[in-house]
Structures are given as C-alpha cells and as structure tokens.
Coordinates of C-alpha atoms and ligand atoms in Angstrom, one line a residue:
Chain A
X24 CA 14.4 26.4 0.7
X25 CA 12.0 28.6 -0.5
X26 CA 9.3 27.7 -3.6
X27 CA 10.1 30.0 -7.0
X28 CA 7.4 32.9 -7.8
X29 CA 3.6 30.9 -9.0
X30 CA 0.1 32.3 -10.2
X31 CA -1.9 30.4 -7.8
X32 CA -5.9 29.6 -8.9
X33 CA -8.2 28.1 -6.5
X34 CA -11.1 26.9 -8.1
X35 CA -14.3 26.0 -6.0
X36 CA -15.6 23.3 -8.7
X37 CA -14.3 20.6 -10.8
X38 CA -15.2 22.2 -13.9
X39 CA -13.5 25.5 -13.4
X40 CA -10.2 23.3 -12.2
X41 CA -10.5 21.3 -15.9
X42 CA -10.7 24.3 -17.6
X43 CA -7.8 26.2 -16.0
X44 CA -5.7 22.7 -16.2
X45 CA -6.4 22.7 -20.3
X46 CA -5.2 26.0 -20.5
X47 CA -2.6 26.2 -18.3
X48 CA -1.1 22.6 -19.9
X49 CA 2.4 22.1 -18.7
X50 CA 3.1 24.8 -16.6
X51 CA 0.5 24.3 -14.4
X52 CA 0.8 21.6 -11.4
X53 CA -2.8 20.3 -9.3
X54 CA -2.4 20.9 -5.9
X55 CA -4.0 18.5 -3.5
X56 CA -2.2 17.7 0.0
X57 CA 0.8 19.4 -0.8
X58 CA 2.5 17.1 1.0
X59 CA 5.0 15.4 -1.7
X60 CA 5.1 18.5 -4.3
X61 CA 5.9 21.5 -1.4
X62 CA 9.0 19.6 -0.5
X63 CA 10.0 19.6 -3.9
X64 CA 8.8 23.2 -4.7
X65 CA 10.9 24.4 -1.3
X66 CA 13.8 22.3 -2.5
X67 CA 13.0 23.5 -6.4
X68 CA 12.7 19.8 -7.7
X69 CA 9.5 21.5 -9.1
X70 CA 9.2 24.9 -9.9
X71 CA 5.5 25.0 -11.5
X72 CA 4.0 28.3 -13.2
X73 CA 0.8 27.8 -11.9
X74 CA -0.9 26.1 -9.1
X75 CA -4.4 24.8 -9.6
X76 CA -5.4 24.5 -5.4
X77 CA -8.2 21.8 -5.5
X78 CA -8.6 21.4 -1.7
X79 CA -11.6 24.5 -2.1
X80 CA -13.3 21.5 -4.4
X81 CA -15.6 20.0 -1.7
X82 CA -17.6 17.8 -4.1
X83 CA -14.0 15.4 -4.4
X84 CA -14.0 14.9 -0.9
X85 CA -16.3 11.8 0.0
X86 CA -16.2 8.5 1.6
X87 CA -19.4 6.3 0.5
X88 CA -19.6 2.6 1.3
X89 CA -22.2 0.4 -0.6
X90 CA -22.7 -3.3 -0.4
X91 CA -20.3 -3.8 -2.8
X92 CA -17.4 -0.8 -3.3
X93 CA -15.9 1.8 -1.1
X94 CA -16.0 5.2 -3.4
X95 CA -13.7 7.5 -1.8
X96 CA -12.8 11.2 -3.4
X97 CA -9.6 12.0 -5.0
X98 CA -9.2 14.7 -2.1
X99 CA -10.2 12.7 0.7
X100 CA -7.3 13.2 3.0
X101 CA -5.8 10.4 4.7
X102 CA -6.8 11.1 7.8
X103 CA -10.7 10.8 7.2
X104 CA -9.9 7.4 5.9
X105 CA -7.8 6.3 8.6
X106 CA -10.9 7.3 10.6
X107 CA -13.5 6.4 8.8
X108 CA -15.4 3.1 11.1
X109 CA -17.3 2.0 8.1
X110 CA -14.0 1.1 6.4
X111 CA -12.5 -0.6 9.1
X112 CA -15.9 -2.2 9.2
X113 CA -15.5 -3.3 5.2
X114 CA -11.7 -2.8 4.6
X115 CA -9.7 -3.1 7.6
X116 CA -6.5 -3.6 5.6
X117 CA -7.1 0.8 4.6
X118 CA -7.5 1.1 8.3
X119 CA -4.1 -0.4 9.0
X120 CA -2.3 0.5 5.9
X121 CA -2.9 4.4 6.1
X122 CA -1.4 4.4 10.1
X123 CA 1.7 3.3 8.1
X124 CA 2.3 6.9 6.0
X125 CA 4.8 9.2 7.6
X126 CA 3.5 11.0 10.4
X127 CA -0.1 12.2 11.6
X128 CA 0.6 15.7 10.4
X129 CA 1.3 14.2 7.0
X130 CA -1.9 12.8 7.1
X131 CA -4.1 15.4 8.2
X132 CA -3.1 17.2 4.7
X133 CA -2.1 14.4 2.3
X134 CA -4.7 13.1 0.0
X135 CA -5.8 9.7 -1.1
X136 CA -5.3 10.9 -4.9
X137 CA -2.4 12.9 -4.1
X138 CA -0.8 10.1 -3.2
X139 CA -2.1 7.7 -6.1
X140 CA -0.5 10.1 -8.7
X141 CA 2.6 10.6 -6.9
X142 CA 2.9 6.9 -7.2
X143 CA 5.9 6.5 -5.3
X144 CA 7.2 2.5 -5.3
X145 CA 7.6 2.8 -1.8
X146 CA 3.9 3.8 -0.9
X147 CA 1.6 1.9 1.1
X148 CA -1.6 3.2 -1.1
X149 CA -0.1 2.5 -4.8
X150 CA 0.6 -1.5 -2.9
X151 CA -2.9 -1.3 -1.1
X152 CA -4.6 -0.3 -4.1
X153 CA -3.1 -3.2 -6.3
X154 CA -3.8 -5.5 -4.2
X155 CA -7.9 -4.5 -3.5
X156 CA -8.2 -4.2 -7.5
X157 CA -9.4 -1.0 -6.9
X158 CA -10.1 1.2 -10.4
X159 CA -9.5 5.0 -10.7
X160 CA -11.2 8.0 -12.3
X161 CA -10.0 10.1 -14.2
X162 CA -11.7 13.5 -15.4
X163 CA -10.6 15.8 -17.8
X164 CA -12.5 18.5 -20.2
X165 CA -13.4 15.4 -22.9
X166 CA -15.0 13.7 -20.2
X167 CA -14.2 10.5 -17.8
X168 CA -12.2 7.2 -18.1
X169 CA -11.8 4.7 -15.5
X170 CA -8.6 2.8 -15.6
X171 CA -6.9 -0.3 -13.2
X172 CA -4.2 -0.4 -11.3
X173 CA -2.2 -2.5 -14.0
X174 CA -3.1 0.5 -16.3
X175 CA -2.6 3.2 -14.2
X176 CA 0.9 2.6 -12.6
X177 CA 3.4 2.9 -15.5
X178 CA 7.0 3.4 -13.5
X179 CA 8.7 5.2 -11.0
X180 CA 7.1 8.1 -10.3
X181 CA 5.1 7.8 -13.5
X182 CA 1.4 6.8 -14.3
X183 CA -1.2 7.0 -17.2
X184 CA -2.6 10.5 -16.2
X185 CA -2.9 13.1 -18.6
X186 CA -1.7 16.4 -18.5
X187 CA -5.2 17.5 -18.5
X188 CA -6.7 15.3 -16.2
X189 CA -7.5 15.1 -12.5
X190 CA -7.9 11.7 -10.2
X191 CA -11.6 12.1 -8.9
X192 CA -12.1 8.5 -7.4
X193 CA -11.4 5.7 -6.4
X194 CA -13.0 2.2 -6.4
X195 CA -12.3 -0.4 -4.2
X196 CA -14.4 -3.6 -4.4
X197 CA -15.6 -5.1 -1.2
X198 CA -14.0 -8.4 -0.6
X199 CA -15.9 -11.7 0.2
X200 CA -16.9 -12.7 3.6
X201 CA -13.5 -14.6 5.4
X202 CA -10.9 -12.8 4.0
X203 CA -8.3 -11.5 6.0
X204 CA -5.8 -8.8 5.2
X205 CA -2.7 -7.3 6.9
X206 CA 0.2 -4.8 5.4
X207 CA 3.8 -4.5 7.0
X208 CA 6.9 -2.3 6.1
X209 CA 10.7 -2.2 7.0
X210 CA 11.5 1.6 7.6
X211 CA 14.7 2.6 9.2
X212 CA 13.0 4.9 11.5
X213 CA 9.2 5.1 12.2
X214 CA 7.4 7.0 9.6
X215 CA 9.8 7.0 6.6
X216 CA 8.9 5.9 3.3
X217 CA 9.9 2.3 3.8
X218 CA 12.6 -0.1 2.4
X219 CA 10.1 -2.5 1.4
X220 CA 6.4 -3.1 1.9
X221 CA 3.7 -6.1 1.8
X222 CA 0.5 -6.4 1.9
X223 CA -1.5 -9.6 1.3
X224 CA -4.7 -11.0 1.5
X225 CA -6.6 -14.7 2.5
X226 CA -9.9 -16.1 1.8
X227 CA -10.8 -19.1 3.4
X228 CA -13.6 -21.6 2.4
X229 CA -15.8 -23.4 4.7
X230 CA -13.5 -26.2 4.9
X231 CA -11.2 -24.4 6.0
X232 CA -8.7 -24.4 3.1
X233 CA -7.6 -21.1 1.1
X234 CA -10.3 -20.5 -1.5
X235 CA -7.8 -17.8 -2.9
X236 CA -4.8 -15.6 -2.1
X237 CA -2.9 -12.1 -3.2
X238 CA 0.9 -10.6 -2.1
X239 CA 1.5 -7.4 -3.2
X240 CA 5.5 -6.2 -3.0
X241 CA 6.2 -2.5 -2.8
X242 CA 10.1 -1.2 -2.9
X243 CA 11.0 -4.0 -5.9
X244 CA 10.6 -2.5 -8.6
X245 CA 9.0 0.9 -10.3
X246 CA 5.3 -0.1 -9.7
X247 CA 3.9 -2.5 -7.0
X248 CA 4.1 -6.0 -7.7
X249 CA 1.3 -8.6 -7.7
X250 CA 3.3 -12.1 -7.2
X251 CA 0.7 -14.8 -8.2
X252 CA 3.3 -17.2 -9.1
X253 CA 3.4 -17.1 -4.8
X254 CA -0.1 -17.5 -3.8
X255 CA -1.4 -19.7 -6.7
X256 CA 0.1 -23.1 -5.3
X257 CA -1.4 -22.4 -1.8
X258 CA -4.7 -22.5 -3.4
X259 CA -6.6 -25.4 -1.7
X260 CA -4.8 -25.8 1.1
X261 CA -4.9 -25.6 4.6
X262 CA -3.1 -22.4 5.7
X263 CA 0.3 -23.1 7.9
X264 CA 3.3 -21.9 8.5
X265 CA 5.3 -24.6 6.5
X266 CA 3.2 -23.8 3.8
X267 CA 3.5 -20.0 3.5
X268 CA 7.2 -20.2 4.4
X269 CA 7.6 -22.4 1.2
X270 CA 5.7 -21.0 -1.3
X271 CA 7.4 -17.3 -0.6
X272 CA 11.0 -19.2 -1.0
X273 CA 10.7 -18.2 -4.5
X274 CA 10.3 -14.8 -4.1
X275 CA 14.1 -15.2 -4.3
X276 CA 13.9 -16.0 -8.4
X277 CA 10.8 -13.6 -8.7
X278 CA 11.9 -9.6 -7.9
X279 CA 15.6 -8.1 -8.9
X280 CA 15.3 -5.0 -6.6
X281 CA 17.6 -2.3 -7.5
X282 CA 19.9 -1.6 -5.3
X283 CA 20.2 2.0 -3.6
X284 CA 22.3 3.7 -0.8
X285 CA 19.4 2.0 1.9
X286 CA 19.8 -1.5 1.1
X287 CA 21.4 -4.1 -1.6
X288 CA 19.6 -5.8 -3.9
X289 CA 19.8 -9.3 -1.7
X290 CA 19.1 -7.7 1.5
X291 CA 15.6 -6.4 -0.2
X292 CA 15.1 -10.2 -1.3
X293 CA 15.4 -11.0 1.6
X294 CA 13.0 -8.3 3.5
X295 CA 11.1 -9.1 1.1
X296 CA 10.6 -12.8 1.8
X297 CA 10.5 -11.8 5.6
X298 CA 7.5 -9.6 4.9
X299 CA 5.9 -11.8 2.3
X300 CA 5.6 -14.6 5.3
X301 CA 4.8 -12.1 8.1
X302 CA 1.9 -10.8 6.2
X303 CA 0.4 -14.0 4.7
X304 CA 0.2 -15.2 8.2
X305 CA -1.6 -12.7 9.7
X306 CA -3.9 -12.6 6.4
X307 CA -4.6 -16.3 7.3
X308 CA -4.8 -15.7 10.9
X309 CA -7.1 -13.0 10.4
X310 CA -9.2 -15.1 7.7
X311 CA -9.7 -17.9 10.6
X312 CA -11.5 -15.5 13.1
X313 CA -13.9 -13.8 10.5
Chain B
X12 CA 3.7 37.6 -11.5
X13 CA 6.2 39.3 -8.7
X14 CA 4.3 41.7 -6.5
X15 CA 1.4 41.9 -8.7
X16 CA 0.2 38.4 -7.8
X17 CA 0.0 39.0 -3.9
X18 CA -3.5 37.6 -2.0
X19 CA -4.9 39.0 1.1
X20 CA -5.7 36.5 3.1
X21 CA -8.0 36.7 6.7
X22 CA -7.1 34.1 9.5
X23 CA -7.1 33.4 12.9
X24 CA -4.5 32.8 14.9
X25 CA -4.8 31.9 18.9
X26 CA -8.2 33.7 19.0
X27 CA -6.7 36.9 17.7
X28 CA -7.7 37.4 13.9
X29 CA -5.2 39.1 11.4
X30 CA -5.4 40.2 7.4
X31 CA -2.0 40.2 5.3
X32 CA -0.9 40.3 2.1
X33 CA 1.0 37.7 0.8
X34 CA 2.4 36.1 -2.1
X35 CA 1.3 32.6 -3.0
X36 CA 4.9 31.4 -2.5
X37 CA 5.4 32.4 1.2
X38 CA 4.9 29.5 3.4
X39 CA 2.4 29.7 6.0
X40 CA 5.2 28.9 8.4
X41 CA 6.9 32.7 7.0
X42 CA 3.7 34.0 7.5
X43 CA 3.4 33.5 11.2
X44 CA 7.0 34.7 11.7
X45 CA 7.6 37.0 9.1
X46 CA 4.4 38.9 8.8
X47 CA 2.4 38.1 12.0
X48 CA 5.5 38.4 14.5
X49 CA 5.0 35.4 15.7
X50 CA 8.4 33.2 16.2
X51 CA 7.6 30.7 18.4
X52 CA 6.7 28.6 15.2
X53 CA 10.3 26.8 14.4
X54 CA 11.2 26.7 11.0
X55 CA 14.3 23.3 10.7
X56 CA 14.3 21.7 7.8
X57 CA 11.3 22.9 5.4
X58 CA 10.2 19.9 4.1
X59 CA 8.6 17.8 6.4
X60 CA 10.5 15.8 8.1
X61 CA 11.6 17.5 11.3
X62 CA 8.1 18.7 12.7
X63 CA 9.6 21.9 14.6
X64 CA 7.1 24.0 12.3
X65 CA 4.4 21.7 13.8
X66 CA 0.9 23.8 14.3
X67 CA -3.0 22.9 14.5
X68 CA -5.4 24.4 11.7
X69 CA -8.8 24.2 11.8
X70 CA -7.9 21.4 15.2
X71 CA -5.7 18.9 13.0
X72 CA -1.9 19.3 13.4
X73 CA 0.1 19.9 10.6
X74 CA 3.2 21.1 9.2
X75 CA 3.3 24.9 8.5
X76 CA 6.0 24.5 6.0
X77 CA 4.0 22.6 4.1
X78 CA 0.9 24.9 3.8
X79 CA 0.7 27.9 2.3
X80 CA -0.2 30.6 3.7
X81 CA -3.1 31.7 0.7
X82 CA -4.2 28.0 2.0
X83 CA -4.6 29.3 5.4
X84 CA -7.3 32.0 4.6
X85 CA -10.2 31.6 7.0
X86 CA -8.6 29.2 8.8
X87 CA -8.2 28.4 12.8
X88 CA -4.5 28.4 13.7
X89 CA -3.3 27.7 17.4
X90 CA 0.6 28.0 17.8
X91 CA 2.5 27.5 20.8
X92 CA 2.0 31.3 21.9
X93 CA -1.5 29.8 22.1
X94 CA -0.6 27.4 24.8
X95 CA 0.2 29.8 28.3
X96 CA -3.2 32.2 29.6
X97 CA -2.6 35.6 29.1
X98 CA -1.5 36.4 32.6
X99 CA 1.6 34.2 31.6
X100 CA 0.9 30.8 33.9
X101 CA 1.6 28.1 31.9
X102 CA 0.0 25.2 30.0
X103 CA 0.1 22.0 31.6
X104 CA 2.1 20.2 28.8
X105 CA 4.6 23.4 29.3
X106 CA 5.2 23.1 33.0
X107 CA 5.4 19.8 32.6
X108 CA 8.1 20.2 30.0
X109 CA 10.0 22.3 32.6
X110 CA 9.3 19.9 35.7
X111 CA 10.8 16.7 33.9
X112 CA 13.4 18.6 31.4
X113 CA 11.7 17.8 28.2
X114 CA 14.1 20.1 26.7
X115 CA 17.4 21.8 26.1
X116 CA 18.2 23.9 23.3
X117 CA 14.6 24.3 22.8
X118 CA 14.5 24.5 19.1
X119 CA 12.0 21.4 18.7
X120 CA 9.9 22.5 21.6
X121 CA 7.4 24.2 20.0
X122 CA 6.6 21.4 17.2
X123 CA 7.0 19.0 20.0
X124 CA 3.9 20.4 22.0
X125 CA 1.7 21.2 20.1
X126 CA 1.6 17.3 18.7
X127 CA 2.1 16.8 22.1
X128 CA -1.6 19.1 22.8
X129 CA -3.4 17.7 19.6
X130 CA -2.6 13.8 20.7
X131 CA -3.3 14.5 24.9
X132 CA -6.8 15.7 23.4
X133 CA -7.4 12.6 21.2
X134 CA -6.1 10.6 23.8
X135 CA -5.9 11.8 27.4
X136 CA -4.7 8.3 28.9
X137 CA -1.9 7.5 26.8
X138 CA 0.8 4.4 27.4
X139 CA 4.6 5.7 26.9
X140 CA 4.6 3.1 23.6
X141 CA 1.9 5.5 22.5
X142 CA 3.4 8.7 23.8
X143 CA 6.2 8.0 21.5
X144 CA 4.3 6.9 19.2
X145 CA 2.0 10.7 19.2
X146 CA 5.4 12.8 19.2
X147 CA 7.5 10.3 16.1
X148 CA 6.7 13.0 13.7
X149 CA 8.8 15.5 15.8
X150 CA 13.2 15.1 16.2
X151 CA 14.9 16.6 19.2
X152 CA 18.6 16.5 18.7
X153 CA 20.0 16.8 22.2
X154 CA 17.1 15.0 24.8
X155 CA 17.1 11.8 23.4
X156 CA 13.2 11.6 23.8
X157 CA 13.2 10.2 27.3
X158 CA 12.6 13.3 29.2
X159 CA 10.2 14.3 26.4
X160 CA 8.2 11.1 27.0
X161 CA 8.3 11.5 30.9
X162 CA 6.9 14.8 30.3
X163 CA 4.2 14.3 27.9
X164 CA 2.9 11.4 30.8
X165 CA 3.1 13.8 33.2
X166 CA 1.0 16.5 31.4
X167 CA -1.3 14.1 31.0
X168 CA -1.9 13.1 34.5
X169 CA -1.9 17.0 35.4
X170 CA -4.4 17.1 32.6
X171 CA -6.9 14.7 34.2
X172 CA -6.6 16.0 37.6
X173 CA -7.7 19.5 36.2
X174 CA -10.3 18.2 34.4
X175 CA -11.4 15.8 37.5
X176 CA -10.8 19.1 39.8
X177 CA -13.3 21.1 37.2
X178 CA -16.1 18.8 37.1
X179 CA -15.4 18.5 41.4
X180 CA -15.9 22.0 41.7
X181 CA -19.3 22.0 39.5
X182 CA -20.3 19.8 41.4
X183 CA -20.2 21.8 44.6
X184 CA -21.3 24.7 42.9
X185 CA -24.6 22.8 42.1
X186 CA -25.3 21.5 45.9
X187 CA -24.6 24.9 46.8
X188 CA -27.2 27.0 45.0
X189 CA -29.1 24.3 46.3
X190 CA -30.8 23.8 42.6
X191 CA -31.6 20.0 41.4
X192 CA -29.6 19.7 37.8
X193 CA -30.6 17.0 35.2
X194 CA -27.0 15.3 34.5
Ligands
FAD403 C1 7.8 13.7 6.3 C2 7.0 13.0 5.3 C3 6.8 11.6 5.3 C4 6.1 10.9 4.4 N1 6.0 9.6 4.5 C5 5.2 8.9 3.6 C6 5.0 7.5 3.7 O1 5.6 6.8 4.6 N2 4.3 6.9 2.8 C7 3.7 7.6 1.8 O2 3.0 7.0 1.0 N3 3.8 8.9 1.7 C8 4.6 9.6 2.6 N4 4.7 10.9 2.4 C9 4.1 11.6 1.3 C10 2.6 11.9 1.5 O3 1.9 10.8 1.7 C11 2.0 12.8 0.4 O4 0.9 13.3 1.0 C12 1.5 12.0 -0.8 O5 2.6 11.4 -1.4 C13 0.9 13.0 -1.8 O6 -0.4 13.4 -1.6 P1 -0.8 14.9 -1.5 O7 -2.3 14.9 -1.4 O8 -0.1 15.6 -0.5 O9 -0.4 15.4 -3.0 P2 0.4 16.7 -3.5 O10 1.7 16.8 -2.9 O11 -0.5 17.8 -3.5 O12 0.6 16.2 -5.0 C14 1.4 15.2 -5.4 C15 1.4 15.0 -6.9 O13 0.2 14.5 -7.4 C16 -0.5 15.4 -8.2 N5 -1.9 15.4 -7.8 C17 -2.4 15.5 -6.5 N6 -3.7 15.2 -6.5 C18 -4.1 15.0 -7.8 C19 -5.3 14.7 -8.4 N7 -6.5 14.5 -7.6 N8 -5.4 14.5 -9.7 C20 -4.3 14.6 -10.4 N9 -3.0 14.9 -9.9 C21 -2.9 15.1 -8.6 C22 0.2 16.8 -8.0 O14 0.1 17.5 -9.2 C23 1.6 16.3 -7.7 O15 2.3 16.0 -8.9 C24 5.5 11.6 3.3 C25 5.6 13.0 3.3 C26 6.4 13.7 4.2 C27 6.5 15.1 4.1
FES404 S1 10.4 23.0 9.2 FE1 8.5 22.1 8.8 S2 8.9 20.0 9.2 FE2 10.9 20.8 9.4
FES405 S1 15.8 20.3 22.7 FE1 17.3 20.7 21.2 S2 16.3 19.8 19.5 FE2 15.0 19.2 21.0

C-alpha cells in the first residue's frame, strides 16, 4: 500500500505546469486533490513517473460570481464551494450537491477539476455539471479551448482532455429567476460513491405552470445522462405529483444500467425512477417558494 | 530517481516545528510516524476510507494518507498528541471519550477526535443527527458508534462550560482591577 518511486515538480504557475506536462507526456500525471489518484498510487492502479503538484498554482483557485456565470478554478477545492454564500445565493443546487461527496476530509483536499477529469459515472459534479450546462477550459501550451459537457464526458473514466492539457475553469450559467433545484443519491453507507444519483431542475412561469424542466441520471451509464424525453411532456403544466410520477414511468424504457456486484440492472431502474420523482418534486417545490 | 530525488521539507507539527528529508512517495501519514516519532497518527486502510489517519493541516481535517508529505512543507499540522497540555491533563473530547467509553481497541481513536475537534469548533452545539453526521468519515469496528456519539455530546457540553467559565472569570477579573472595559 505504498505509491512506486516518482520525480515530483511543483510548479508555482500555469505556464511552468504546461511546459513540464509537454515534456513529461505520458509519464507524467497532474496532481490536484489527490484524493482519487493517491488511492490508486498506494494501491499501484497508477504508478506515474512524474507528478506535476498544481495545488502551489494559486491563480487556479477562484470563485467569481457575475450576473450571469459562476467561474470557479480548476483547483478550487470542494470545500470552498460548499462554503461559498454567494453560490448558495445563485446556485443552491452546488451548495447541496457538494455535501453529498464522501466525507469532509475528502473535501477539504479534493478539487472541483479533479473531480471533473476523474469523471467517475457515479459523481455528483460530472451529474451537477450536466445538468447546469456548465462549459470547461482547457489550457495547454497551444493555447485554450472551451468544450461542454456533451463534449467533454466521453465514457467511463474517460473525457476529451489531452495529454497535454490542464482543466482551468469552469462555467456555470446562472439560471433564471424561479427555478428550483435539488440532487439525491442511493449510497449503501453515508459518504460512498453512490448506486445511483439525480439531480433535476424546475422553472416555473408566472402562471404557475413549468416554463421548462432538466433530470440528470448518474450510475446508468458511462457518462451522466440528460433524459429530455422525461421532462419535455411536463412542459406547460402545472407541477403535481401525478404528473411527475407519470412522466418518469418511462425511465423504465429509457436507461439499461449495467449491472455490478452493488445492484442489478432492474433494481437501478428502479432507484432510478425513485430518485427521478424525489428530485423533481423538490425542484418543483423549491421553484414555488422562489 | 531512488535516493537522489529526496526533498527537505520544514513543517509544523503541534506547535513544535521539524525539517526532514523525504522522498516524494512517503505519505505524510509515514512521515509523522516514521520520521517524526509520532504514532499516535493511525495508519488502517491507506486509501481513504477508514479515517484512522485523520489529522488537521493548516485547520482543515484531512486524511494523512492521502497527502504527501513534500505537500506538507510549511504547513500547520495538529495530531492527536496535540490534543492533552503538556502537564498531561487531558482534552475535553479525550476525557470525555474515557467518561462515556467512546472506545475499545483504540485503533480509530485518534482519526475519531480529531474530526471530532475540527467539527466541535465549527459547530460547538451539535444535535446527535449531526454528531454522527461530523464523525461518518471515521469506522470504529468494535463500539458500534453509540458511545462515540454520547461522548462527542458530552465534550461538547464540557466545551461550553469552559468557555462560559473563561469569559466568567474575565469578567471578575475586570470588576476587580476596578478598570471600565469597552466590550
Ligand atoms: C473515501 C473517499 C470517498 C469519496 N467519495 C466520493 C463521492 O461520494 N463522490 C465523488 O464525486 N467523489 C468521491 N471521492 C473522490 C474525490 O471526490 C476526489 O477528490 C475526486 O474524485 C478527484 O479530485 P482531486 O482534486 O482529488 O483529483 P486528483 O486525485 O488529484 O486527480 C484525479 C485525476 O484527475 C487529473 N486531474 C486533476 N486535476 C486536474 C486538472 N485541473 N486538469 C487536468 N487533469 C486533472 C489527475 O491527473 C487524475 O488523473 C471520494 C474519495 C475518497 C477517498
Ligand atoms: S489510513 Fe488513511 S483513511 Fe484509512
Ligand atoms: S475502538 Fe476499536 S476500532 Fe474503534
């Protein structure tokens, strides 16, 4: 349970990291939290040459709200989000989300990038992410390119970065006025990686009816998934329980989780409906007091 | 890149500061043991899940198996030797521990408190929902968590009553010298 021998580089700027990433290529591994590649350098899932330590990089650690986006720092650590009163102001969905990831030690180290580019399908930030439409940067020596989350996550595990490139930021637009969020897992014990996740989001008109609607499924499939085919019919209507439970029926026909040595495939589908409901209700619910 | 790639690294640990030499591999959790001397750190499962390796750097709890220890230069570390005075009387949270049998084989006890210190100072009133809630990141094998809960409550209350008992005594100590204070 001990990581094999490393070089270990801890540049203080971006630049210096880019630089030592492009020459370094494949044997060198970013370090941001630590929190996900440790475990697997203790256990020797990942035995990286070289360590490129970016948490000396202060200028990738910021949280800056503006009317209309949330910028946040690839090394913002989750804690500081959790925190942070102007997102709960803006984005209380973050605020709630982020309580859900392990354990508060996890969190005082783990990163908000970290955790993007791990890209577990079992995450709450990968779901929450998805969901917001948020849009990530990506540096590398040739410059910057900012990519979606439909872009970004490619499978298990797996996204669009480069082997030369480091997550910087991250976007998240600010929602309109009377929209209510809320997020939910199934874990077998507080603080694990969950079974399943959801997260969704409400927008109410004045009249009261739903002026638009997102689910986002984590634990079905390689990458979160946005189910439209769900919240497009409740479009125009008044938000009730009937309603909800109805439209998410068909979440049955929609996902094919795999199975594992957690849960069967049907006992997902059917967390997942459970979750699906729970959490557009209290979207709606929420969307009602704003 | 064997010895040749060792760091020295400055940090301090309880108040007391100490430079080493390590290599970028050792674990800061090692580094307390191993070259420091300090064992009261637990070392269980060395990957993050059972919390026994629990410490606070720079105020934050974390898991010193999952740091390492070139991370920790300049860094403020308080382990559970940091928790008694140095005539020996014990921390609150530790007598408390003792009173209600918050333990048994000891070997999650250290991780234990010092969540158990970080969360009492972030919240000094907690409910027992949220007393479990502040020590989930930590497993105990043999107590089953209920005496751990009763004694986290009671550290709390012995907590307050210190802290009540401080500012009582301040008080006197301002009619005494008989000088008017702006509070
Ligand atoms: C006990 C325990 C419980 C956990 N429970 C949960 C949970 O419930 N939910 C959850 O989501 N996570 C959980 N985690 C994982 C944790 O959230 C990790 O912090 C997170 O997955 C990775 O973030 P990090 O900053 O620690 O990244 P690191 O571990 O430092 O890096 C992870 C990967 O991303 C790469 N990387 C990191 N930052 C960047 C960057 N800016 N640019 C490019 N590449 C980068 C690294 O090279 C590495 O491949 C848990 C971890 C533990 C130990
Ligand atoms: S030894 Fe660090 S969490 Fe188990
Ligand atoms: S007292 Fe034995 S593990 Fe907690």
């Amino acid at each position: 349970m001990k990581p094999a021998v490393f070089d270990y580089h801890s540049p203080a700027d971006l630049e210096e990291a880019l630089r030592l990433l492009d020459e370094f290529g494949y044997d060198a591994k970013i370090m941001s939290g630590g929190q996900s590649l440790i475990p697997m350098m203790n256990m020797r899932l990942a035995r990286p040459q070289v360590i490129i330590d970016i948490n000396n990089i202060s200028e990738l650690s910021y949280i800056q709200v503006t009317d209309s986006v949330i910028k946040i720092g690839g090394l913002t650590r989750h804690y500081q989000v959790e925190e942070s009163k102007e997102i709960e102001r803006v984005c209380p969905l973050l605020t709630e989300g982020m309580k859900l990831i392990g354990h508060s030690q996890i969190r005082s180290r783990g990163t908000i990038g970290g955790s993007i580019v791990h890209a577990d399908p079992t995450a709450e930030l990968p779901v929450m992410m998805t969901l917001l439409g948020a849009e990530f940067t990506l540096a590398s020596p040739d410059g910057k390119r900012t990519v979606t989350t439909d872009e970004f996550f490619l499978t298990y595990l797996t996204t669009t970065i480069d082997m030369n490139e480091i997550l910087v930021s991250i976007d998240i637009p600010i929602p309109s006025t009377r929209t209510g969020y809320a997020i939910d897992e199934f874990t077998l014990r507080k603080g694990d990686f969950a079974i399943v996740l959801a997260a969704a989001s409400v927008t109410l008109s004045e009249d009261g009816t739903i002026a638009s609607a997102s689910l986002c499924l984590g634990g079905v499939d390689g990458v979160p998934v946005l189910l439209e085919e769900v919240t497009e019919g409740m479009i125009g209507q008044v938000p009730s329980t009937e309603l909800i439970a109805e439209s998410c029926e068909q979440i049955a026909d929609l996902v094919e989780p795999e199975p594992d040595i957690h849960a069967s495939s049907e006992y997902r589908k059917d967390l997942c409906i459970t979750y699906a409901k729970r959490v557009l209700e209290r979207a709606a619910e929420r969307a009602a007091l704003l | 890149m064997t010895q040749s790639n060792s760091k020295e690294i400055t940090l301090t640990v309880n108040g007391k500061q100490y430079t080493t030499s390590v290599e970028p591999r050792m674990l800061l959790s090692d580094v307390l043991r191993d070259e420091l001397g300090l064992t009261g750190t637990h070392v269980g499962c060395e990957h993050g899940i059972c919390g026994a390796c629990t410490i606070t750097m720079d105020g934050r709890p974390v898991r010193s198996c999952l740091v390492f220890g070139v991370q920790a230069n300049q860094a403020e570390i308080r382990t559970v030797e940091g928790l008694a005075e140095p005539d020996g009387s014990l921390h609150p949270l530790q007598e408390a521990f003792w009173e209600k049998h918050g333990l048994q084989c000891g070997f999650c006890t250290p991780g234990v408190l010092m969540s158990a210190c970080h969360f009492l100072e972030q919240n000094p009133n907690p409910s027992r929902e949220e007393i479990r809630e502040g020590i989930s990141g930590n497993l105990c094998r043999c107590t089953g968590y209920q005496n751990i809960v009763d004694a986290v409550e009671m550290a709390a209350e012995m907590l307050n009553k210190n802290k009540k008992s401080e500012e009582e005594t301040s008080d006197l100590e301002i009619v005494h010298s008989g000088r008017k204070v702006e509070v």
